[in-house]
Coordinates of C-alpha atoms in Angstrom, one line a residue:
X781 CA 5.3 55.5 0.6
X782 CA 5.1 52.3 -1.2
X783 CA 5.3 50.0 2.2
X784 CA 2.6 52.8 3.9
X785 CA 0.4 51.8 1.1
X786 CA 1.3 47.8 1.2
X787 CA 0.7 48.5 4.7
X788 CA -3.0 49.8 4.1
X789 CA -3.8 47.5 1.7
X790 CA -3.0 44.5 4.0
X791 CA -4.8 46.6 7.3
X792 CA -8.3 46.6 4.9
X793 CA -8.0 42.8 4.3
X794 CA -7.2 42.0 8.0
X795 CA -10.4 44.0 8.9
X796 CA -12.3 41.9 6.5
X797 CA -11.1 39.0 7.4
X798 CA -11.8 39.6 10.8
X799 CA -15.0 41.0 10.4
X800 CA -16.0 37.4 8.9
X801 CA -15.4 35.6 11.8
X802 CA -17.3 38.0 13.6
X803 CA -20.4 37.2 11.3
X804 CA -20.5 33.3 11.9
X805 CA -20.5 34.5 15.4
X806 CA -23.7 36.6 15.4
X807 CA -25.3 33.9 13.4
X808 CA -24.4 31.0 15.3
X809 CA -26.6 31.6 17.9
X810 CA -29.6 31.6 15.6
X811 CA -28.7 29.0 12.9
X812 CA -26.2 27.1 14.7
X813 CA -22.6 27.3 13.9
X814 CA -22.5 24.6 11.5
X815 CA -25.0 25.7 9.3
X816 CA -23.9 28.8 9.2
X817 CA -21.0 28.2 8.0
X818 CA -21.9 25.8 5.2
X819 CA -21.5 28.8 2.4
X820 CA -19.6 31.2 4.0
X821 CA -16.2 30.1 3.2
X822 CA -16.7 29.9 -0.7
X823 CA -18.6 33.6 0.1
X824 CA -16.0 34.7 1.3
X825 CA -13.5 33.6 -1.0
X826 CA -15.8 35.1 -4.3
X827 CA -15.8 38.3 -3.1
X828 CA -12.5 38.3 -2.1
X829 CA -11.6 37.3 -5.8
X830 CA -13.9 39.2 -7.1
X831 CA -13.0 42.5 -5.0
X832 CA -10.0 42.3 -6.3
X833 CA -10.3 41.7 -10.3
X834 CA -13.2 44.4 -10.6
X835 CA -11.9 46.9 -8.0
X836 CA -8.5 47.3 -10.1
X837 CA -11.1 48.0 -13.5
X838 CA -13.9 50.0 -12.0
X839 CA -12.8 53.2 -10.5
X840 CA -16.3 53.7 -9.7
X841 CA -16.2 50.0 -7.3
X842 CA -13.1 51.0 -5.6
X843 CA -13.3 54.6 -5.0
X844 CA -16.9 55.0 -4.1
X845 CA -17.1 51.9 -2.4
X846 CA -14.7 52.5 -0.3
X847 CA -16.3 55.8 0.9
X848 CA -19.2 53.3 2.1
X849 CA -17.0 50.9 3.8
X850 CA -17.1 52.3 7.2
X851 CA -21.0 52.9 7.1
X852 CA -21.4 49.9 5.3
X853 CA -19.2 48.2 9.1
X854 CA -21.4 50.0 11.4
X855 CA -24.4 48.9 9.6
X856 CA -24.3 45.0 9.2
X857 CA -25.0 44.1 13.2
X858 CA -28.7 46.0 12.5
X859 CA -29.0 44.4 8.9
X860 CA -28.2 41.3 11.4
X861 CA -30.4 42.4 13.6
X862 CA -33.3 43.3 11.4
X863 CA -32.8 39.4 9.4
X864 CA -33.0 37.7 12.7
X865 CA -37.1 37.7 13.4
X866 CA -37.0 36.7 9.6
X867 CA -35.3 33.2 10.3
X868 CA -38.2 30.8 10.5
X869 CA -39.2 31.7 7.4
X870 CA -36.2 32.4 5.8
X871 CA -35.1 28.3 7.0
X872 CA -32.0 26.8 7.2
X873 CA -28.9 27.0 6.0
X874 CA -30.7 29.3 3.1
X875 CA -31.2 32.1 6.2
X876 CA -27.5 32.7 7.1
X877 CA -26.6 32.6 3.1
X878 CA -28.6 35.1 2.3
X879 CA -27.7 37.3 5.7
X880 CA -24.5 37.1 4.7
X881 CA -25.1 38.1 1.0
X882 CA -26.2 41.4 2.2
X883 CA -23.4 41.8 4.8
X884 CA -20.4 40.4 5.1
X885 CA -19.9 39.7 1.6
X886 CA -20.5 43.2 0.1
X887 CA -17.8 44.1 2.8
X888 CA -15.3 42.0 2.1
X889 CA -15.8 42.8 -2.2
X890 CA -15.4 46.5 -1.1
X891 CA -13.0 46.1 1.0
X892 CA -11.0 43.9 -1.6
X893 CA -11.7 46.1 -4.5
X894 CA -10.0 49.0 -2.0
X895 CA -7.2 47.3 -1.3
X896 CA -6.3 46.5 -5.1
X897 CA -6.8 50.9 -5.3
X898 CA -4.3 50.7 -2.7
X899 CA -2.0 48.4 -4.3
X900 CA -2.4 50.6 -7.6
X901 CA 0.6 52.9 -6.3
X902 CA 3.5 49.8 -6.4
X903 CA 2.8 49.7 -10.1
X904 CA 3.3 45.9 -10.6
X905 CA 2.8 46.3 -13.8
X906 CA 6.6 46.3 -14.1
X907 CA 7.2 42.8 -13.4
X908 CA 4.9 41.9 -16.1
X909 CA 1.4 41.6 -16.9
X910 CA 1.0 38.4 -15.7
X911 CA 2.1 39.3 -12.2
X912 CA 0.4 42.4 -12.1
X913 CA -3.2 40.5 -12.8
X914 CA -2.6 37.6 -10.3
X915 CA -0.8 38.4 -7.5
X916 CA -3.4 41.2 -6.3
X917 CA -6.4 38.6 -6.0
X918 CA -4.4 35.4 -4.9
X919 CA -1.9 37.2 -2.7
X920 CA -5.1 38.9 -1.1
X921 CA -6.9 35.5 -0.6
X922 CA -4.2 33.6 1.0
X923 CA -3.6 36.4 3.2
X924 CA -7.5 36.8 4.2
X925 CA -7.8 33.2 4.7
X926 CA -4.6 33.2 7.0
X927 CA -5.9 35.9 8.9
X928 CA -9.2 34.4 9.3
X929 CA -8.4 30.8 10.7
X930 CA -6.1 32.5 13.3
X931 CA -9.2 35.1 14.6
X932 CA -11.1 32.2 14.4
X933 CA -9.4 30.2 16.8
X934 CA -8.2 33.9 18.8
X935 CA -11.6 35.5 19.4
X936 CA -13.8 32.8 20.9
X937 CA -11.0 32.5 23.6
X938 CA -11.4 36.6 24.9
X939 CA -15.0 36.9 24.4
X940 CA -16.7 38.2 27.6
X941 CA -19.5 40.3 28.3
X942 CA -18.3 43.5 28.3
X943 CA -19.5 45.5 25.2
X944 CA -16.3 45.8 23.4
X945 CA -15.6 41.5 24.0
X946 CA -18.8 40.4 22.3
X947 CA -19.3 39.7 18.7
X948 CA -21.7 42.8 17.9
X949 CA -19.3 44.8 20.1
X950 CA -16.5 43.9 18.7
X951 CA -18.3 44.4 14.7
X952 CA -18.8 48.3 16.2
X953 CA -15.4 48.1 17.1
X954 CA -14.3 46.9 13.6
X955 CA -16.4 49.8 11.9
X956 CA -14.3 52.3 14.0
X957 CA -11.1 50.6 13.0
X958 CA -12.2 50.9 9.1
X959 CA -12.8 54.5 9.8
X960 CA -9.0 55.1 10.5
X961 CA -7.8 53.3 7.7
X962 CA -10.2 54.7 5.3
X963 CA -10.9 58.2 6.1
X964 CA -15.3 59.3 4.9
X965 CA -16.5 62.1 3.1
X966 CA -18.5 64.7 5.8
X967 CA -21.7 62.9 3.8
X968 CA -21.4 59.4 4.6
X969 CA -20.3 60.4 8.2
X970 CA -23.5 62.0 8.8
X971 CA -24.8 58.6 7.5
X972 CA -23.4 56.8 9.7
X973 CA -24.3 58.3 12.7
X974 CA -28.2 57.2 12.9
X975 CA -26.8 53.8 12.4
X976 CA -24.6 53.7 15.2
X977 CA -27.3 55.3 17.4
X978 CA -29.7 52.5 16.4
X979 CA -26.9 49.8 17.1
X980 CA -26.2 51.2 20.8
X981 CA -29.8 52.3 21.7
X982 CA -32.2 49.6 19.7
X983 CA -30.0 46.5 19.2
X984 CA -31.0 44.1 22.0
X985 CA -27.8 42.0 21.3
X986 CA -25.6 44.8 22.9
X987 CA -24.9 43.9 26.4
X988 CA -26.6 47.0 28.0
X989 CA -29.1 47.1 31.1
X990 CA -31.7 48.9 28.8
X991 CA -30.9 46.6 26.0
X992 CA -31.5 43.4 28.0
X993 CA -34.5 45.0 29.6
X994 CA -35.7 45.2 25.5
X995 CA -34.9 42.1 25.3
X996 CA -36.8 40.8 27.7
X997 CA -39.9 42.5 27.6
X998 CA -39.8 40.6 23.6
X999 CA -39.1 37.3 25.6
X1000 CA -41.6 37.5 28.2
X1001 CA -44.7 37.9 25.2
X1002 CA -43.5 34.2 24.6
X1003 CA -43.5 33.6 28.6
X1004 CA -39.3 33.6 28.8
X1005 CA -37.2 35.2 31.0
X1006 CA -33.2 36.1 30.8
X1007 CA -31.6 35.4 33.9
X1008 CA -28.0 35.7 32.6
X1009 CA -26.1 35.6 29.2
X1010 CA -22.4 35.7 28.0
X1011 CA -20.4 35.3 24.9
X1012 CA -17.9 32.3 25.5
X1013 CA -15.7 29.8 23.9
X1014 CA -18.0 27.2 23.0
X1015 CA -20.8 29.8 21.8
X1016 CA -23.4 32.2 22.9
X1017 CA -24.4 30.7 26.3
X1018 CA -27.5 31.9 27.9
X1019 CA -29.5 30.9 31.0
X1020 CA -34.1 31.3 30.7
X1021 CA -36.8 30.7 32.8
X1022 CA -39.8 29.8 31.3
X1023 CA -42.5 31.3 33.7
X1024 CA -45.7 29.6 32.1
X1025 CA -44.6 26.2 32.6
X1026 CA -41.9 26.6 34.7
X1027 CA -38.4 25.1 33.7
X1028 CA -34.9 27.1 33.4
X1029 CA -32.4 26.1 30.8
X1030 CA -29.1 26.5 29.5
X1031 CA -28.5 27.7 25.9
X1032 CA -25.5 27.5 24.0
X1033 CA -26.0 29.0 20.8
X1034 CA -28.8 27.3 19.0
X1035 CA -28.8 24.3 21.4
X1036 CA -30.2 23.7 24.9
X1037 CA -27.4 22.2 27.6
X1038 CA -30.2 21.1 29.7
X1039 CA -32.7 22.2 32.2
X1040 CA -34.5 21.3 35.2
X1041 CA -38.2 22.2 36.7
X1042 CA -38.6 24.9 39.0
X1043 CA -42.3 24.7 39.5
X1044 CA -42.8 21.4 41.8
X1045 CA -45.9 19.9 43.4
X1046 CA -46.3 20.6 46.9
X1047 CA -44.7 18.5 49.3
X1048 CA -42.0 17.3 46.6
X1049 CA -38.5 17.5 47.3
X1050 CA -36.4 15.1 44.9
X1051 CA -32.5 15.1 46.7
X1052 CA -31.8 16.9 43.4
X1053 CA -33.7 18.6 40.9
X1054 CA -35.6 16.6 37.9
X1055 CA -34.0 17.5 34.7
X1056 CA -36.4 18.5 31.3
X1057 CA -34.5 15.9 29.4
X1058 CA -35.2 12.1 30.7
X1059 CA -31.8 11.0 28.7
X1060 CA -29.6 12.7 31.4
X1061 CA -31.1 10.5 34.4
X1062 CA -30.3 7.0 32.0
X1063 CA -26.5 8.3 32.2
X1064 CA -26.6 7.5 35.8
X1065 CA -27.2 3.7 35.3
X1066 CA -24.2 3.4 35.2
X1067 CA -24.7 2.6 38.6
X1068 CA -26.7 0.2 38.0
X1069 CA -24.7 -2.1 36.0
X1070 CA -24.1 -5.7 37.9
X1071 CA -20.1 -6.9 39.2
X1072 CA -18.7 -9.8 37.2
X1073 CA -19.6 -13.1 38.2
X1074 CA -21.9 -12.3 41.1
X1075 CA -19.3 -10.2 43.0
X1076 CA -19.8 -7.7 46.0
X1077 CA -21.5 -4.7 44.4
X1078 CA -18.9 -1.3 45.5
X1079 CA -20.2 1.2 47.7
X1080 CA -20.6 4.4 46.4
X1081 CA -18.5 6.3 49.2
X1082 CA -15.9 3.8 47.8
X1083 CA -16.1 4.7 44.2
X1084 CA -15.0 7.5 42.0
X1085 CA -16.4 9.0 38.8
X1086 CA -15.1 10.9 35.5
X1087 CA -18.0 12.8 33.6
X1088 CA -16.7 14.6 30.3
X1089 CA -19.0 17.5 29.2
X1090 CA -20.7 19.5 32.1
X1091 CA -24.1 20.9 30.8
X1092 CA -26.0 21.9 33.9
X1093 CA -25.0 19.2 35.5
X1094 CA -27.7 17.0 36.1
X1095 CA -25.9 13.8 35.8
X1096 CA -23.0 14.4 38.0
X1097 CA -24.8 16.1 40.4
X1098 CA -27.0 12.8 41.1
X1099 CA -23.3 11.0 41.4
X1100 CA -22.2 13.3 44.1
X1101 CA -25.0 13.3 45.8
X1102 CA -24.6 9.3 45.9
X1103 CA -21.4 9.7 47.4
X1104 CA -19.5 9.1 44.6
X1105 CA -15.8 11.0 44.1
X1106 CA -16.7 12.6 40.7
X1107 CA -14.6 14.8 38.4
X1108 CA -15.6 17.1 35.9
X1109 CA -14.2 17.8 32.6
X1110 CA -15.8 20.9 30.5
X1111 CA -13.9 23.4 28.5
X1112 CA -16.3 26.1 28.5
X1113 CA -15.6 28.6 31.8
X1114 CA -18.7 29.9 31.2
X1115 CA -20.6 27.0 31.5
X1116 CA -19.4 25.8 35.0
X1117 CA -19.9 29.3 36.4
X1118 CA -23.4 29.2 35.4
X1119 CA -24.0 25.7 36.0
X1120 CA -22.7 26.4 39.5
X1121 CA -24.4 29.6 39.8
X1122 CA -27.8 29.4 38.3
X1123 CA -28.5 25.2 38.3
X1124 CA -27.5 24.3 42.0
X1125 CA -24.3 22.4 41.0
X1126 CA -22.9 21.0 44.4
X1127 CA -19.1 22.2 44.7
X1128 CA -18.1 19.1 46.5
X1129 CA -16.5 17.7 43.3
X1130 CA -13.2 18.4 41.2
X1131 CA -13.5 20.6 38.1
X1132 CA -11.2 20.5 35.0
X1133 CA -11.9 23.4 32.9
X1134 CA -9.6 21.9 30.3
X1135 CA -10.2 20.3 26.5
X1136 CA -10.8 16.5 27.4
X1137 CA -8.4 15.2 24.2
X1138 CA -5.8 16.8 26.6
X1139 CA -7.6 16.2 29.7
X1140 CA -7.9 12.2 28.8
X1141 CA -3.7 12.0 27.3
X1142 CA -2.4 13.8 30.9
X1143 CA -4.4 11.4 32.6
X1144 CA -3.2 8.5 30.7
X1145 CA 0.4 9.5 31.7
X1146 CA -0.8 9.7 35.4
X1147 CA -2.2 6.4 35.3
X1148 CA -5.5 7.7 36.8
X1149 CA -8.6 5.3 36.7
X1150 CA -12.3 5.4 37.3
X1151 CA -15.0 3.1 38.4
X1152 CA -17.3 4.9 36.3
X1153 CA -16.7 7.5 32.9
X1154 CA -20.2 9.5 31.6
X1155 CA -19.2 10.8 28.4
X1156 CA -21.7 13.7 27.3
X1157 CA -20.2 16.4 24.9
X1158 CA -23.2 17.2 22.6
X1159 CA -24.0 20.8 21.5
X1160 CA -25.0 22.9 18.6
X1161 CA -26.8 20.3 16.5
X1162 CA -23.3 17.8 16.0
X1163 CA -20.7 16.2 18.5
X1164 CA -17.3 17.2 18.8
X1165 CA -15.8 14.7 16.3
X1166 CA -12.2 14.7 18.2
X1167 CA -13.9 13.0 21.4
X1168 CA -15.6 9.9 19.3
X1169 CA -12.4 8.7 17.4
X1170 CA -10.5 5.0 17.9
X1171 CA -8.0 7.2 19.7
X1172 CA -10.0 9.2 22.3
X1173 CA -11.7 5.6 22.9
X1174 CA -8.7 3.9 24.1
X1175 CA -7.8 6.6 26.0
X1176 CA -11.2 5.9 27.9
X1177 CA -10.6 2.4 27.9
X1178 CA -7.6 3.2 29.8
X1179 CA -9.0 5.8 32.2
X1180 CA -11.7 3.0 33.1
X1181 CA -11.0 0.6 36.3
X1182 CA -11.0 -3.6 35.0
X1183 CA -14.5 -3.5 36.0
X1184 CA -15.8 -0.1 35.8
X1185 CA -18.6 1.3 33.4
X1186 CA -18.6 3.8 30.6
X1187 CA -21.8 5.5 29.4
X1188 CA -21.7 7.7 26.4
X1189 CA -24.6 9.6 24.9
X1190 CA -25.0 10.5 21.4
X1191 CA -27.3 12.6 19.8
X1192 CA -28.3 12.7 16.1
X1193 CA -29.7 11.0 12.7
X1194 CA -29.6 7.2 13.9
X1195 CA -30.3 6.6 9.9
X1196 CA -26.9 8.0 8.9
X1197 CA -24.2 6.2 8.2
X1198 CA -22.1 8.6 11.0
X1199 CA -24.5 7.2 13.4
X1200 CA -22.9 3.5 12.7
X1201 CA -19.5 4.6 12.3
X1202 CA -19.4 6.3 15.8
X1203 CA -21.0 2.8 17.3
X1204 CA -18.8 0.6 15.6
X1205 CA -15.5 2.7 16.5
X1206 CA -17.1 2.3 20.2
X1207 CA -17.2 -1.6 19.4
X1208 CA -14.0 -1.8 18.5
X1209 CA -12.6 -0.8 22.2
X1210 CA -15.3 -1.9 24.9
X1211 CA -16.0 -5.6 23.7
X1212 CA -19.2 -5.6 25.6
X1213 CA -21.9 -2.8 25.0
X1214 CA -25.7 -2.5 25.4
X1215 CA -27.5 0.8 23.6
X1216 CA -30.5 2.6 24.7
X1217 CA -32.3 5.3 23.4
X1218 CA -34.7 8.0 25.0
X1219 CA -37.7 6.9 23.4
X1220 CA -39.2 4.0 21.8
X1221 CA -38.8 5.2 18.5
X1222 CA -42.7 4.2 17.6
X1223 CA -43.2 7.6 15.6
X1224 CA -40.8 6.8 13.1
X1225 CA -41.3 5.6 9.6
X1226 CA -40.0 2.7 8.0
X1227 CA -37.9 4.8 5.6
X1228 CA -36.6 7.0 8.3
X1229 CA -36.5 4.1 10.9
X1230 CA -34.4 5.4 13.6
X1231 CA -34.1 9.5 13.1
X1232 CA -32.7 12.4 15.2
X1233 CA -32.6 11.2 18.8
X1234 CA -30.7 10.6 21.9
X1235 CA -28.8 7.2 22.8
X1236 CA -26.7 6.0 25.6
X1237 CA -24.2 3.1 24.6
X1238 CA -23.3 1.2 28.1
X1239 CA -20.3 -0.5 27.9
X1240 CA -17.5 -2.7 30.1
X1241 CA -14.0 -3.3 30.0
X1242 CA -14.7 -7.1 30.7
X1243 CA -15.9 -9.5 28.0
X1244 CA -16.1 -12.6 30.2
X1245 CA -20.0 -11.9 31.1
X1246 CA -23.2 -10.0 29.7
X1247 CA -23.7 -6.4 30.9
X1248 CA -26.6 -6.6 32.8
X1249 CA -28.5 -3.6 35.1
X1250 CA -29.7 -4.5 38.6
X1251 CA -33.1 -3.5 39.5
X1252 CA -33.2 0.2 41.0
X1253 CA -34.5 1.0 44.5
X1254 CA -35.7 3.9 45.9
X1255 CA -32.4 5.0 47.1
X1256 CA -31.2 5.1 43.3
X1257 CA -33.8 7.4 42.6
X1258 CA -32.8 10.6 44.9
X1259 CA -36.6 10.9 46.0
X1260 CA -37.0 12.5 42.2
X1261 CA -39.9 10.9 40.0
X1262 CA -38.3 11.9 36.5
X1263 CA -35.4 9.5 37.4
X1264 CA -38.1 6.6 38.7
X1265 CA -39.5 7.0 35.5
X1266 CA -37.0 7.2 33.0
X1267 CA -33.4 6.1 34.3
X1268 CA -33.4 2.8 34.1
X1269 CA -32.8 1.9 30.4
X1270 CA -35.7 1.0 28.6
X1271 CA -35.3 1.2 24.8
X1272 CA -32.9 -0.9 23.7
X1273 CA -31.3 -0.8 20.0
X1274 CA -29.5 -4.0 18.4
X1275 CA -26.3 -3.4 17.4
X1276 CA -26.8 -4.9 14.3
X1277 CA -28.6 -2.5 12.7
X1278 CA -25.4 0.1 12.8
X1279 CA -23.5 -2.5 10.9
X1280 CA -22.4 -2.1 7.1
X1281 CA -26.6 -2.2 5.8
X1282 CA -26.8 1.2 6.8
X1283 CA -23.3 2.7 5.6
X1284 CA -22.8 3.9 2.3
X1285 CA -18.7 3.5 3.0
X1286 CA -16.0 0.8 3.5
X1287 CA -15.1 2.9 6.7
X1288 CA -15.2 1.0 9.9
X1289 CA -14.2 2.9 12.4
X1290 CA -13.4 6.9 13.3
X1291 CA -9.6 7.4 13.4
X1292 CA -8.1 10.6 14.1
X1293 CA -6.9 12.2 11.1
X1294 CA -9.9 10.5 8.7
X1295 CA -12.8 12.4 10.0
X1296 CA -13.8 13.4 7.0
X1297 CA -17.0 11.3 6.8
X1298 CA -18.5 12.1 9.7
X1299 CA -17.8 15.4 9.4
X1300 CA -20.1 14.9 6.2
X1301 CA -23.2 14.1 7.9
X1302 CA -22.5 17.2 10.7
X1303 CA -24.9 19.4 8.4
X1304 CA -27.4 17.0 8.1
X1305 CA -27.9 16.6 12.2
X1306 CA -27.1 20.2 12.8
X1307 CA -30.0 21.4 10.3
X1308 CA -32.6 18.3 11.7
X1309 CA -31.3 19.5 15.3
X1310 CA -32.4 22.9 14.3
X1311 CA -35.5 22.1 13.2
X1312 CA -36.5 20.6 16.6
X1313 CA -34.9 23.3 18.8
X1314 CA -37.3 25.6 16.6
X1315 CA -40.0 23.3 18.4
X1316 CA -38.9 23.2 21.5
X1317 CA -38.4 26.8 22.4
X1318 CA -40.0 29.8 19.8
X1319 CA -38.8 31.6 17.6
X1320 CA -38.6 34.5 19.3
X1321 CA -36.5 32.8 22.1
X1322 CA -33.6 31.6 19.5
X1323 CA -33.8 35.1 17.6
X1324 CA -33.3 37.4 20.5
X1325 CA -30.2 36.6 22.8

């Protein structure tokens, strides 16, 4: 009896724990997944804590709330749902705080505040008072926190479309599970059936024919369109057409991959399609960088390619259709299947579905090198810190051909101090770099000089001579007049101003392992990249996916 009911208490915890994970999920794709979870660990943590101390002295907490757990399970993904259209004004990161204040916390103080009734059975009581007050609430956290770093690296890898494998499926499924291991009264079943009716029938996040036909007669009022969606490792990924103006894009969570125009002029037929974002075309200057010392420029046919981060694949697409032997590295499955399915990606390439830390050591070992390396991993508001460090650098470096090209893009607050860090660690490997960003920066005030925008840092393994772009010609354009217009880098950044003036640290460079002050400034650029998704596409477009 007493390791049934250890066993129970421990099986409500998981559930909770569990359940949390599935919450960042569901908000993610409308706050982004950094902002979301800015409060939700210490949340969590309170309500585990406090579950725990005022379940075991409230009888009224623990035994009437956990006769609401399970309705309370099947009733957060509409509560979710219902918040959602709310998010513009609610803002950010205040939206998903107080989303979760009505959900997912009240769940986990119940289900805490059941486990210590539970626990009541073991009498610890005997090993002293001390123990019988502590080890309740402590031994409860540790184990919830345990639980809930391995679901969170678990569950993004089986996500999947299927209703069960999604993370409003699997917060239904969760509600079912809570019903077996705490058993409701006849009333609070009969509760809980309009609930789960609403969250099959009127949810449009449930991956149903009739609930993506919902959704998109909500979409199309804002002139959008859902071609396809799945739940995947990186994110919610999504592919829309807008029909007014005519583009289709790639979403991954509450950031856009890229796009490219489906409505053309008559007559005009770039050799591949014009992308919505102009940055993407200045990656493939790279091309356009000049030999050392006035030597014999290599022909394409002759040269081969590494591009790390996929998108929709505007950038390697243009390399391949040059000629050029390129190789792909994205981690997210889903991605590449749409890119390839929805975006025209030519298959004449080699993919690596792979983490590119991993991708970039194996290939080390190999001693596999590239004329050219397009490094372009930006999503949900902040860059993946892992591929910007000193390390991941020299593992470019020596992926890169003695006179081959690297471009890399970054995206965020130039002003911040992270900004400089990630262009000094750069620096500090490729001895001879030029930076570019997407726009001239004119908009800008003089105390926010730089701000939230895209820039390409061009770089060379050689030091011996300036890095310097040959004139394009038409050939370099593909017959596409977004790349005529904005390829050839025109914006160009001194270096000097991402030096110590605009750090607040003695920190030079990134190392891997002391990531901790970039990592600092994530929220900043994930909230300010919020704020311009929220112009880019509506509302309504972020809200319902």
């Amino acid at each position: 009896m007493v390791c049934y009911d250890l066993a129970k208490a421990v099986a409500i915890i998981y559930l909770a724990s569990v359940y949390s994970v599935l919450s960042q999920l569901a908000l993610a794709p409308v706050y982004g997944s950094t902002p979301a979870r800015l409060y939700h660990q210490a949340l969590c943590s309170t309500a585990v804590l406090a579950g725990y101390v005022l379940g075991s002295r409230s009888s009224l907490i623990s035994h009437k709330g956990r006769q609401f757990l399970p309705t309370l399970a099947f009733l957060i993904p509409n509560i979710q749902f219902l918040l959602f259209p709310f998010s513009s004004q609610l803002g950010n990161p205040t939206g998903p705080l107080l989303t979760e204040l009505l959900t997912i916390a009240p769940l986990i103080f119940l289900s805490a505040a059941a486990s210590s009734t539970v626990l009541k059975p073991l009498n610890l009581q005997h090993y002293g008072a001390i123990i019988s007050e502590l080890i309740p609430p402590i031994g409860g956290l540790l184990f919830f926190n345990l639980a809930q770093t391995t679901a969170q690296s678990a569950i993004p890898l089986h996500l999947d479309s299927a209703l069960f494998i999604t993370s409003f499926g699997l917060q239904v499924g969760l509600a079912v599970l809570y019903t077996v291991v705490v058993p409701q009264r006849l009333f609070w079943v009969l509760c809980t059936v309009p609930v789960v009716i609403f969250s099959l029938r009127a949810n449009v996040h449930m991956p149903f024919a009739y609930t993506t036909a919902r959704l998109n007669s909500t979409l199309q009022e804002v002139n959008y369109s859902l071609v396809d969606r799945q739940e995947s490792l990186t994110g919610y990924i999504s592919v829309l057409d807008n029909m007014q103006v005519g583009f289709r894009a790639m979403r991954c969570d509450h950031s856009l991959l890229g796009g490219h125009w489906t409505h053309l002029p008559s007559g005009y037929n770039p050799r591949v399609s014009d992308p919505i974002y102009a940055v993407f075309t200045m990656l493939e200057s790279v091309r356009l960088v000049e030999p050392e010392n006035n030597g014999l420029v290599k022909k394409d046919t002759e040269s081969n390619a590494l591009v790390i981060g996929l998108g929709i694949g505007t950038t390697p697409a243009a390399l391949i259709q040059h000629g050029i032997h390129t190789t792909i590295v994205e981690i997210d499955p889903i991605v590449y299947k749409f890119a390839l399915q929805y975006f025209q990606f030519p298959r004449n390439h080699t993919a690596i579905i792979d983490n590119a830390v991993t991708f970039v050591e194996t290939a080390q070992r190999q001693t596999q090198q590239y004329d050219y390396i397009v490094h372009d991993v930006f999503t949900g508001g902040v860059e993946p810190v892992d591929l910007f460090t000193l390390e991941f650098m020299q593992g470019l470096y020596a992926l890169l051909k003695d006179d081959g090209i690297v471009a890399i893009n970054y995206a965020g607050d130039l002003s911040l101090p992270g900004a400089g860090l990630i262009v000094r660690t750069i620096r500090s490997v490729f001895p001879q770099c030029r930076i570019f960003r997407e726009n001239n920066g004119l908009e800008k005030s003089d105390t926010d000089p730089l701000g939230f925008t895209n820039m390409v840092i061009f770089c060379k393994k050689s030091s011996t001579a300036p890095l310097t772009f040959r004139a394009p010609n038409e050939d370099d354009y593909l017959g596409s007049q977004s790349r005529e217009a904005y390829m050839y880098p025109q914006h160009e950044i001194d270096p000097k101003v991402f030096d110590a003036a605009y750090d607040t640290t003695d920190q030079q460079i990134l190392q891997a392992g002391k990531t901790r002050m970039i990592e600092a400034y994530h929220m900043k650029n994930a909230i300010g990249h919020w704020n311009i998704m929220r112009g880019v596409l509506p509302a309504k477009v972020w809200e319902n996916f």
